[in-house]
Short mmCIF file of C-alpha atoms (C1' of nucleotides) in Angstrom, two decimals:
data_model
loop_
_atom_site.label_atom_id
_atom_site.label_comp_id
_atom_site.label_asym_id
_atom_site.label_seq_id
_atom_site.Cartn_x
_atom_site.Cartn_y
_atom_site.Cartn_z
CA UNK A 1 5.04 -11.03 -5.41
CA UNK A 2 6.61 -7.68 -6.11
CA UNK A 3 9.41 -7.32 -3.54
CA UNK A 4 11.71 -9.92 -5.18
CA UNK A 5 11.22 -8.17 -8.52
CA UNK A 6 11.90 -4.74 -7.06
CA UNK A 7 15.10 -6.13 -5.52
CA UNK A 8 16.13 -7.62 -8.88
CA UNK A 9 15.60 -4.21 -10.46
CA UNK A 10 17.62 -2.38 -7.82
CA UNK A 11 20.40 -4.95 -8.29
CA UNK A 12 21.29 -3.26 -11.58
CA UNK A 13 24.35 -2.54 -9.42
CA UNK A 14 25.59 -5.26 -7.00
CA UNK A 15 24.59 -4.44 -3.43
CA UNK A 16 24.06 -5.93 0.02
CA UNK A 17 20.73 -6.26 1.77
CA UNK A 18 21.72 -3.36 3.96
CA UNK A 19 22.41 -1.19 0.91
CA UNK A 20 19.05 -2.11 -0.63
CA UNK A 21 17.19 -0.93 2.44
CA UNK A 22 18.89 2.44 2.10
CA UNK A 23 17.51 2.67 -1.44
CA UNK A 24 14.04 2.44 0.12
CA UNK A 25 14.90 5.42 2.30
CA UNK A 26 16.22 7.39 -0.65
CA UNK A 27 15.23 7.63 -4.30
CA UNK A 28 13.02 4.53 -4.24
CA UNK A 29 11.00 5.67 -1.21
CA UNK A 30 8.25 7.19 -3.34
CA UNK A 31 7.17 3.80 -4.71
CA UNK A 32 8.40 1.02 -2.42
CA UNK A 33 9.73 0.17 1.02
CA UNK A 34 10.78 -2.93 2.94
CA UNK A 35 12.41 -3.79 6.25
CA UNK A 36 15.69 -5.70 6.53
CA UNK A 37 13.78 -8.61 8.08
CA UNK A 38 11.94 -8.97 4.80
CA UNK A 39 14.88 -8.20 2.50
CA UNK A 40 17.29 -10.82 3.85
CA UNK A 41 14.98 -13.83 3.40
CA UNK A 42 13.90 -12.48 -0.02
CA UNK A 43 17.55 -12.33 -1.16
CA UNK A 44 18.10 -15.90 0.08
CA UNK A 45 15.14 -17.11 -1.96
CA UNK A 46 16.40 -15.25 -5.03
CA UNK A 47 19.80 -16.91 -4.54
CA UNK A 48 18.20 -20.34 -4.18
CA UNK A 49 16.28 -19.70 -7.42
CA UNK A 50 19.52 -18.73 -9.18
CA UNK A 51 18.37 -15.17 -9.85
CA UNK A 52 21.24 -13.65 -7.84
CA UNK A 53 24.67 -14.75 -6.58
CA UNK A 54 26.17 -13.77 -3.22
CA UNK A 55 29.78 -12.83 -2.54
CA UNK A 56 31.14 -12.29 0.96
CA UNK A 57 33.12 -9.04 1.07
CA UNK A 58 35.18 -7.86 4.04
CA UNK A 59 33.93 -4.47 5.11
CA UNK A 60 35.99 -1.47 6.20
CA UNK A 61 33.57 -0.68 8.97
CA UNK A 62 31.57 -3.33 10.76
CA UNK A 63 31.08 -7.01 9.93
CA UNK A 64 31.61 -8.55 6.50
CA UNK A 65 28.99 -7.84 3.84
CA UNK A 66 27.15 -10.16 1.50
CA UNK A 67 27.07 -8.47 -1.87
CA UNK A 68 24.39 -9.76 -4.22
CA UNK A 69 24.69 -9.68 -7.99
CA UNK A 70 21.92 -10.28 -10.51
CA UNK A 71 22.40 -13.27 -12.83
CA UNK A 72 21.15 -13.64 -16.43
CA UNK A 73 18.32 -15.73 -15.00
CA UNK A 74 17.45 -12.87 -12.65
CA UNK A 75 17.55 -10.39 -15.50
CA UNK A 76 15.21 -12.62 -17.54
CA UNK A 77 12.82 -12.92 -14.60
CA UNK A 78 12.78 -9.11 -14.25
CA UNK A 79 12.10 -8.62 -17.97
CA UNK A 80 9.28 -11.20 -17.86
CA UNK A 81 7.68 -9.39 -14.92
CA UNK A 82 7.81 -6.04 -16.70
CA UNK A 83 6.35 -7.58 -19.87
CA UNK A 84 3.29 -8.87 -17.97
CA UNK A 85 2.00 -5.29 -17.82
CA UNK A 86 1.64 -2.87 -14.92
CA UNK A 87 1.47 -4.47 -11.45
CA UNK A 88 -1.39 -2.38 -10.09
CA UNK A 89 -2.62 -2.72 -6.55
CA UNK A 90 -5.06 -0.92 -4.31
CA UNK A 91 -3.99 2.31 -2.59
CA UNK A 92 -3.88 2.23 1.19
CA UNK A 93 -3.72 5.84 2.39
CA UNK A 94 -5.36 5.72 5.79
CA UNK A 95 -4.77 9.44 6.33
CA UNK A 96 -7.25 10.25 3.55
CA UNK A 97 -9.87 8.34 5.51
CA UNK A 98 -8.91 10.26 8.63
CA UNK A 99 -9.58 13.52 6.80
CA UNK A 100 -12.82 12.28 5.23
CA UNK A 101 -14.13 11.19 8.65
CA UNK A 102 -12.66 14.10 10.64
CA UNK A 103 -16.04 15.87 10.77
CA UNK A 104 -16.99 13.51 13.63
CA UNK A 105 -14.35 15.24 15.78
CA UNK A 106 -16.40 18.45 15.57
CA UNK A 107 -13.34 20.69 15.39
CA UNK A 108 -11.99 21.94 12.06
CA UNK A 109 -8.66 22.79 13.71
CA UNK A 110 -7.97 19.05 14.03
CA UNK A 111 -8.35 18.64 10.27
CA UNK A 112 -6.06 21.61 9.65
CA UNK A 113 -3.45 20.06 11.94
CA UNK A 114 -3.65 16.76 10.05
CA UNK A 115 -3.01 18.62 6.81
CA UNK A 116 -0.11 20.63 8.30
CA UNK A 117 1.59 17.45 9.47
CA UNK A 118 1.08 15.73 6.13
CA UNK A 119 2.49 18.73 4.32
CA UNK A 120 5.81 18.37 6.16
CA UNK A 121 6.16 14.75 5.01
CA UNK A 122 5.10 15.56 1.47
CA UNK A 123 7.58 18.43 1.33
CA UNK A 124 10.58 16.43 2.54
CA UNK A 125 9.98 13.59 0.09
CA UNK A 126 9.34 16.11 -2.67
CA UNK A 127 12.64 17.89 -1.98
CA UNK A 128 14.53 14.61 -1.95
CA UNK A 129 13.03 13.57 -5.30
CA UNK A 130 13.73 16.96 -6.87
CA UNK A 131 17.40 16.48 -5.97
CA UNK A 132 17.41 13.01 -7.53
CA UNK A 133 15.75 14.42 -10.64
CA UNK A 134 18.35 17.22 -10.91
CA UNK A 135 21.20 14.68 -10.70
CA UNK A 136 19.63 12.57 -13.43
CA UNK A 137 19.23 15.61 -15.69
CA UNK A 138 22.99 16.21 -15.50
CA UNK A 139 23.78 12.68 -16.61
CA UNK A 140 24.08 11.45 -20.20
CA UNK A 141 20.59 10.45 -21.36
CA UNK A 142 21.08 6.67 -21.63
CA UNK A 143 17.96 4.46 -21.67
CA UNK A 144 18.64 3.68 -18.01
CA UNK A 145 18.82 7.37 -17.05
CA UNK A 146 15.74 8.13 -19.14
CA UNK A 147 13.69 5.48 -17.35
CA UNK A 148 14.88 6.57 -13.91
CA UNK A 149 13.99 10.14 -14.83
CA UNK A 150 10.48 9.19 -15.94
CA UNK A 151 9.94 7.19 -12.74
CA UNK A 152 11.12 9.97 -10.44
CA UNK A 153 9.03 12.52 -12.33
CA UNK A 154 5.90 10.56 -11.41
CA UNK A 155 6.86 10.95 -7.77
CA UNK A 156 7.59 14.66 -8.13
CA UNK A 157 4.32 15.28 -9.99
CA UNK A 158 2.30 13.37 -7.39
CA UNK A 159 3.89 15.23 -4.50
CA UNK A 160 3.53 18.64 -6.15
CA UNK A 161 -0.18 17.90 -6.61
CA UNK A 162 -0.51 16.90 -2.96
CA UNK A 163 1.35 19.97 -1.73
CA UNK A 164 -0.99 22.18 -3.79
CA UNK A 165 -3.94 20.29 -2.32
CA UNK A 166 -2.71 21.06 1.21
CA UNK A 167 -2.98 24.79 0.48
CA UNK A 168 -6.38 24.49 -1.20
CA UNK A 169 -7.80 22.31 1.58
CA UNK A 170 -6.58 24.69 4.29
CA UNK A 171 -8.23 27.56 2.39
CA UNK A 172 -11.57 25.70 2.25
CA UNK A 173 -11.35 25.00 5.98
CA UNK A 174 -10.55 28.62 6.78
CA UNK A 175 -13.56 29.88 4.81
CA UNK A 176 -15.82 27.36 6.58
CA UNK A 177 -14.81 28.38 10.10
CA UNK B 1 -4.61 -1.30 12.46
CA UNK B 2 -6.36 0.92 9.95
CA UNK B 3 -9.09 -1.26 8.41
CA UNK B 4 -11.30 -1.30 11.55
CA UNK B 5 -11.02 2.48 11.74
CA UNK B 6 -11.82 2.93 8.06
CA UNK B 7 -14.90 0.73 8.56
CA UNK B 8 -15.95 2.79 11.61
CA UNK B 9 -15.65 5.90 9.46
CA UNK B 10 -17.68 4.47 6.60
CA UNK B 11 -20.34 3.39 9.12
CA UNK B 12 -21.44 7.02 9.38
CA UNK B 13 -24.45 5.38 7.75
CA UNK B 14 -25.45 1.84 8.87
CA UNK B 15 -24.38 -0.73 6.31
CA UNK B 16 -23.66 -4.42 5.80
CA UNK B 17 -20.24 -5.92 5.06
CA UNK B 18 -21.33 -6.36 1.47
CA UNK B 19 -22.25 -2.66 1.22
CA UNK B 20 -18.89 -1.64 2.69
CA UNK B 21 -16.99 -3.56 0.07
CA UNK B 22 -18.86 -1.64 -2.61
CA UNK B 23 -17.64 1.59 -1.01
CA UNK B 24 -14.10 0.33 -1.70
CA UNK B 25 -15.04 -0.06 -5.37
CA UNK B 26 -16.58 3.43 -5.47
CA UNK B 27 -15.72 6.72 -3.84
CA UNK B 28 -13.34 5.19 -1.27
CA UNK B 29 -11.29 3.30 -3.88
CA UNK B 30 -8.70 6.07 -4.16
CA UNK B 31 -7.47 5.55 -0.60
CA UNK B 32 -8.48 2.10 0.65
CA UNK B 33 -9.64 -1.35 -0.35
CA UNK B 34 -10.46 -4.64 1.35
CA UNK B 35 -11.94 -8.01 0.42
CA UNK B 36 -15.11 -9.41 2.02
CA UNK B 37 -12.98 -12.12 3.65
CA UNK B 38 -11.23 -9.37 5.59
CA UNK B 39 -14.29 -7.19 6.19
CA UNK B 40 -16.52 -9.83 7.81
CA UNK B 41 -14.06 -10.85 10.58
CA UNK B 42 -13.18 -7.17 11.14
CA UNK B 43 -16.87 -6.33 11.72
CA UNK B 44 -17.17 -9.26 14.14
CA UNK B 45 -14.22 -7.96 16.13
CA UNK B 46 -15.68 -4.44 16.17
CA UNK B 47 -18.97 -5.90 17.42
CA UNK B 48 -17.18 -7.88 20.15
CA UNK B 49 -15.41 -4.66 21.20
CA UNK B 50 -18.75 -2.85 21.37
CA UNK B 51 -17.82 -0.39 18.62
CA UNK B 52 -20.68 -1.49 16.38
CA UNK B 53 -24.00 -3.34 16.76
CA UNK B 54 -25.43 -5.78 14.23
CA UNK B 55 -29.07 -6.10 13.18
CA UNK B 56 -30.31 -8.89 10.95
CA UNK B 57 -32.47 -7.45 8.17
CA UNK B 58 -34.49 -9.49 5.68
CA UNK B 59 -33.38 -8.60 2.17
CA UNK B 60 -35.59 -8.12 -0.89
CA UNK B 61 -33.09 -9.92 -3.09
CA UNK B 62 -30.89 -12.68 -1.76
CA UNK B 63 -30.28 -13.84 1.80
CA UNK B 64 -30.81 -11.74 4.91
CA UNK B 65 -28.34 -8.95 5.59
CA UNK B 66 -26.44 -8.04 8.74
CA UNK B 67 -26.59 -4.27 9.03
CA UNK B 68 -23.91 -2.76 11.27
CA UNK B 69 -24.35 0.49 13.15
CA UNK B 70 -21.63 2.51 14.89
CA UNK B 71 -22.04 2.93 18.65
CA UNK B 72 -20.89 5.87 20.77
CA UNK B 73 -17.90 3.76 21.76
CA UNK B 74 -17.11 3.27 18.06
CA UNK B 75 -17.45 6.96 17.43
CA UNK B 76 -15.04 7.71 20.31
CA UNK B 77 -12.55 5.18 18.98
CA UNK B 78 -12.72 6.83 15.54
CA UNK B 79 -12.18 10.30 17.01
CA UNK B 80 -9.23 9.06 19.08
CA UNK B 81 -7.62 7.54 15.97
CA UNK B 82 -7.99 10.77 14.01
CA UNK B 83 -6.56 12.78 16.90
CA UNK B 84 -3.35 10.67 16.97
CA UNK B 85 -2.27 12.43 13.78
CA UNK B 86 -1.93 11.21 10.19
CA UNK B 87 -1.56 7.44 9.77
CA UNK B 88 1.21 7.51 7.18
CA UNK B 89 2.59 4.37 5.60
CA UNK B 90 5.01 3.54 2.83
CA UNK B 91 3.82 3.67 -0.79
CA UNK B 92 3.80 0.38 -2.67
CA UNK B 93 3.49 1.19 -6.36
CA UNK B 94 5.23 -1.71 -8.06
CA UNK B 95 4.44 -0.32 -11.51
CA UNK B 96 6.78 2.64 -10.86
CA UNK B 97 9.56 0.11 -10.31
CA UNK B 98 8.59 -1.63 -13.53
CA UNK B 99 9.01 1.65 -15.40
CA UNK B 100 12.27 2.53 -13.65
CA UNK B 101 13.73 -0.89 -14.51
CA UNK B 102 12.17 -1.17 -17.98
CA UNK B 103 15.44 -0.19 -19.68
CA UNK B 104 16.60 -3.80 -19.15
CA UNK B 105 13.96 -4.91 -21.65
CA UNK B 106 15.80 -2.98 -24.36
CA UNK B 107 12.62 -1.85 -26.09
CA UNK B 108 11.11 1.58 -25.39
CA UNK B 109 7.79 0.42 -26.88
CA UNK B 110 7.31 -1.81 -23.81
CA UNK B 111 7.60 1.22 -21.53
CA UNK B 112 5.13 3.15 -23.68
CA UNK B 113 2.68 0.25 -23.45
CA UNK B 114 3.02 0.19 -19.64
CA UNK B 115 2.16 3.88 -19.55
CA UNK B 116 -0.79 3.48 -21.95
CA UNK B 117 -2.28 0.74 -19.77
CA UNK B 118 -1.77 2.75 -16.59
CA UNK B 119 -3.41 5.76 -18.19
CA UNK B 120 -6.64 3.82 -18.73
CA UNK B 121 -6.82 2.92 -15.01
CA UNK B 122 -5.91 6.43 -13.92
CA UNK B 123 -8.55 7.88 -16.23
CA UNK B 124 -11.40 5.66 -15.04
CA UNK B 125 -10.71 6.32 -11.36
CA UNK B 126 -10.31 10.02 -12.13
CA UNK B 127 -13.68 10.14 -13.90
CA UNK B 128 -15.38 8.33 -11.03
CA UNK B 129 -13.94 10.74 -8.47
CA UNK B 130 -14.87 13.79 -10.55
CA UNK B 131 -18.48 12.56 -10.49
CA UNK B 132 -18.34 12.12 -6.70
CA UNK B 133 -16.87 15.60 -6.37
CA UNK B 134 -19.64 17.11 -8.55
CA UNK B 135 -22.33 15.48 -6.41
CA UNK B 136 -20.73 16.82 -3.23
CA UNK B 137 -20.57 20.34 -4.70
CA UNK B 138 -24.35 20.27 -5.19
CA UNK B 139 -24.99 19.38 -1.56
CA UNK B 140 -25.32 21.80 1.33
CA UNK B 141 -21.82 22.49 2.67
CA UNK B 142 -22.10 20.75 6.05
CA UNK B 143 -18.87 19.83 7.88
CA UNK B 144 -19.40 16.25 6.69
CA UNK B 145 -19.73 17.30 3.04
CA UNK B 146 -16.76 19.67 3.37
CA UNK B 147 -14.54 16.88 4.67
CA UNK B 148 -15.67 14.43 2.00
CA UNK B 149 -15.00 17.09 -0.62
CA UNK B 150 -11.49 17.75 0.66
CA UNK B 151 -10.73 14.02 0.71
CA UNK B 152 -11.99 13.41 -2.81
CA UNK B 153 -10.11 16.45 -4.09
CA UNK B 154 -6.85 14.84 -2.98
CA UNK B 155 -7.71 11.86 -5.16
CA UNK B 156 -8.66 14.03 -8.12
CA UNK B 157 -5.49 16.15 -7.80
CA UNK B 158 -3.28 13.05 -7.57
CA UNK B 159 -4.88 11.43 -10.61
CA UNK B 160 -4.77 14.61 -12.68
CA UNK B 161 -1.04 14.85 -11.93
CA UNK B 162 -0.53 11.22 -12.97
CA UNK B 163 -2.53 11.65 -16.17
CA UNK B 164 -0.39 14.67 -17.10
CA UNK B 165 2.70 12.61 -16.31
CA UNK B 166 1.54 9.92 -18.76
CA UNK B 167 1.59 12.46 -21.57
CA UNK B 168 4.95 13.94 -20.57
CA UNK B 169 6.57 10.52 -20.17
CA UNK B 170 5.30 9.35 -23.56
CA UNK B 171 6.71 12.53 -25.12
CA UNK B 172 10.15 11.89 -23.56
CA UNK B 173 10.09 8.31 -24.87
CA UNK B 174 9.11 9.45 -28.37
CA UNK B 175 11.97 11.96 -28.54
CA UNK B 176 14.43 9.28 -27.36
CA UNK B 177 13.47 6.72 -30.00
"C1'" DT C 1 -32.28 -22.97 -16.79
"C1'" DC C 2 -28.48 -20.56 -16.19
"C1'" DA C 3 -25.60 -16.62 -15.33
"C1'" DG C 4 -24.93 -12.84 -12.37
"C1'" DA C 5 -25.71 -10.14 -8.44
"C1'" DC C 6 -26.89 -10.62 -3.56
"C1'" DA C 7 -25.17 -12.19 0.91
"C1'" DT C 8 -22.22 -14.37 4.62
"C1'" DG C 9 -18.68 -16.78 6.14
"C1'" DT C 10 -13.96 -19.98 6.94
"C1'" DA C 11 -9.24 -21.83 5.68
"C1'" DA C 12 -4.88 -21.70 3.67
"C1'" DT C 13 -1.37 -18.99 2.11
"C1'" DA C 14 1.38 -14.95 1.34
"C1'" DC C 15 3.15 -10.54 2.62
"C1'" DG C 16 4.77 -7.11 6.03
"C1'" DT C 17 6.10 -5.19 10.78
"C1'" DT C 18 7.95 -5.43 15.31
"C1'" DA C 19 10.69 -7.60 18.48
"C1'" DC C 20 14.57 -10.33 19.47
"C1'" DA C 21 19.58 -11.81 19.00
"C1'" DT C 22 24.46 -10.88 17.94
"C1'" DG C 23 28.52 -8.45 17.23
"C1'" DA C 24 32.19 -4.95 14.96
"C1'" DT C 25 33.74 -0.22 14.11
"C1'" DT C 26 33.86 4.70 14.63
"C1'" DA C 27 33.32 9.23 16.31
"C1'" DA C 28 32.00 12.14 20.16
"C1'" DT D 1 32.66 4.70 27.45
"C1'" DT D 2 28.88 4.99 25.06
"C1'" DA D 3 25.85 5.99 21.33
"C1'" DA D 4 25.34 5.55 16.37
"C1'" DT D 5 26.08 3.19 12.28
"C1'" DC D 6 27.36 -0.97 10.05
"C1'" DA D 7 25.88 -5.69 9.14
"C1'" DT D 8 23.22 -10.13 9.20
"C1'" DG D 9 19.80 -12.86 10.60
"C1'" DT D 10 15.31 -15.40 13.11
"C1'" DA D 11 10.69 -15.51 15.54
"C1'" DA D 12 6.27 -13.90 16.57
"C1'" DC D 13 2.60 -11.45 15.24
"C1'" DG D 14 -0.55 -8.84 12.32
"C1'" DT D 15 -2.54 -7.79 7.79
"C1'" DA D 16 -4.19 -9.05 3.10
"C1'" DT D 17 -5.26 -12.23 -0.83
"C1'" DT D 18 -6.97 -16.38 -2.87
"C1'" DA D 19 -9.55 -20.35 -2.58
"C1'" DC D 20 -13.25 -22.79 -0.66
"C1'" DA D 21 -18.16 -23.42 0.97
"C1'" DT D 22 -23.12 -22.32 0.90
"C1'" DG D 23 -27.39 -20.58 -0.58
"C1'" DT D 24 -31.22 -16.98 -2.57
"C1'" DC D 25 -33.25 -14.07 -5.96
"C1'" DT D 26 -33.77 -11.87 -10.54
"C1'" DG D 27 -33.63 -11.27 -15.28
"C1'" DA D 28 -32.33 -13.05 -19.87
#
DNA sequence: TCAGACATGTAATACGTTACATGATTAA
DNA sequence: TTAATCATGTAACGTATTACATGTCTGA
């Protein structure tokens, strides 16, 4: 049950469901994602549980927004979740399987193409996270900023490692052909 | 629809459902996982589709096993999947959120404890993968071995990066306290 | 004899994606 | 005028976890 807790965390600042989805396309993309069809019901359940409150706000552009705000109860629930220790779950990176099994194709160029395509995705997320990291470095080092910095650095480190791997893997494939 | 394809890939060597689950606890753990309750129905569907065949084999220990073998049709399906390009999906690493939001706890020691616990998991998977990598390095460099090596190196590189991050993050937290 | 590994399965529940439904505002 | 973005929601379907159900063999 992580999505509700992730939403509670992101609601450090009051936001609408629509805003929260944009977080999953931006700085939060490296660790979580959810569709609007999952976010809206999740927010309703959090409201029913008293963890957030909703306020209808007239929007400048488009229909009126429902801005959600975290309550003390929601804050307590978030703290309790964090105190239970790391919420680890299994990785599901199908593309690694595709590479591992790609020998059945009988054409190393297919593997190289897989890696080239992956590299583009890795690079764009990496660049985005580096920007987020730079912004955080310019801010006063409050506990909040410190934690955000640590979290984004995990993403940057992971993506740097994967980008390096792309080069190394391509080199191994070139030597083998 | 990745699980069936992952299973087809792992069935490079004929195996039972029980065997396949053990793969997800071993060398395949860094990119995929599935429970037996998901594996058994998936194998049945693959059999119905003609992508695998099942053979009942009497076991030395315990009840008789159902050993699945990939057919030509299954091999073609696997190749087609790999040729469609990388199957990318969103990351879901709730523990990164826990760290990002941990400032609400108001106690940096909690964040440090999260990182310490994560480090233990990272280390054990890292060590396992390093062993797998070493074994592959000793084998003749066939295309199959080359691809397995490349895949496992992505896991090793990712985990090395995360282990380094654990140290760096702890250092930042120490300076801040 | 009893716990743990071996071995296969189904059922209930929870989580996540895609498709559907509606409508306003803005910029090209 | 028409496409894109803003904004909220439901329904249908697919994927994954937990719990249930059954039974054998081996070693302590």
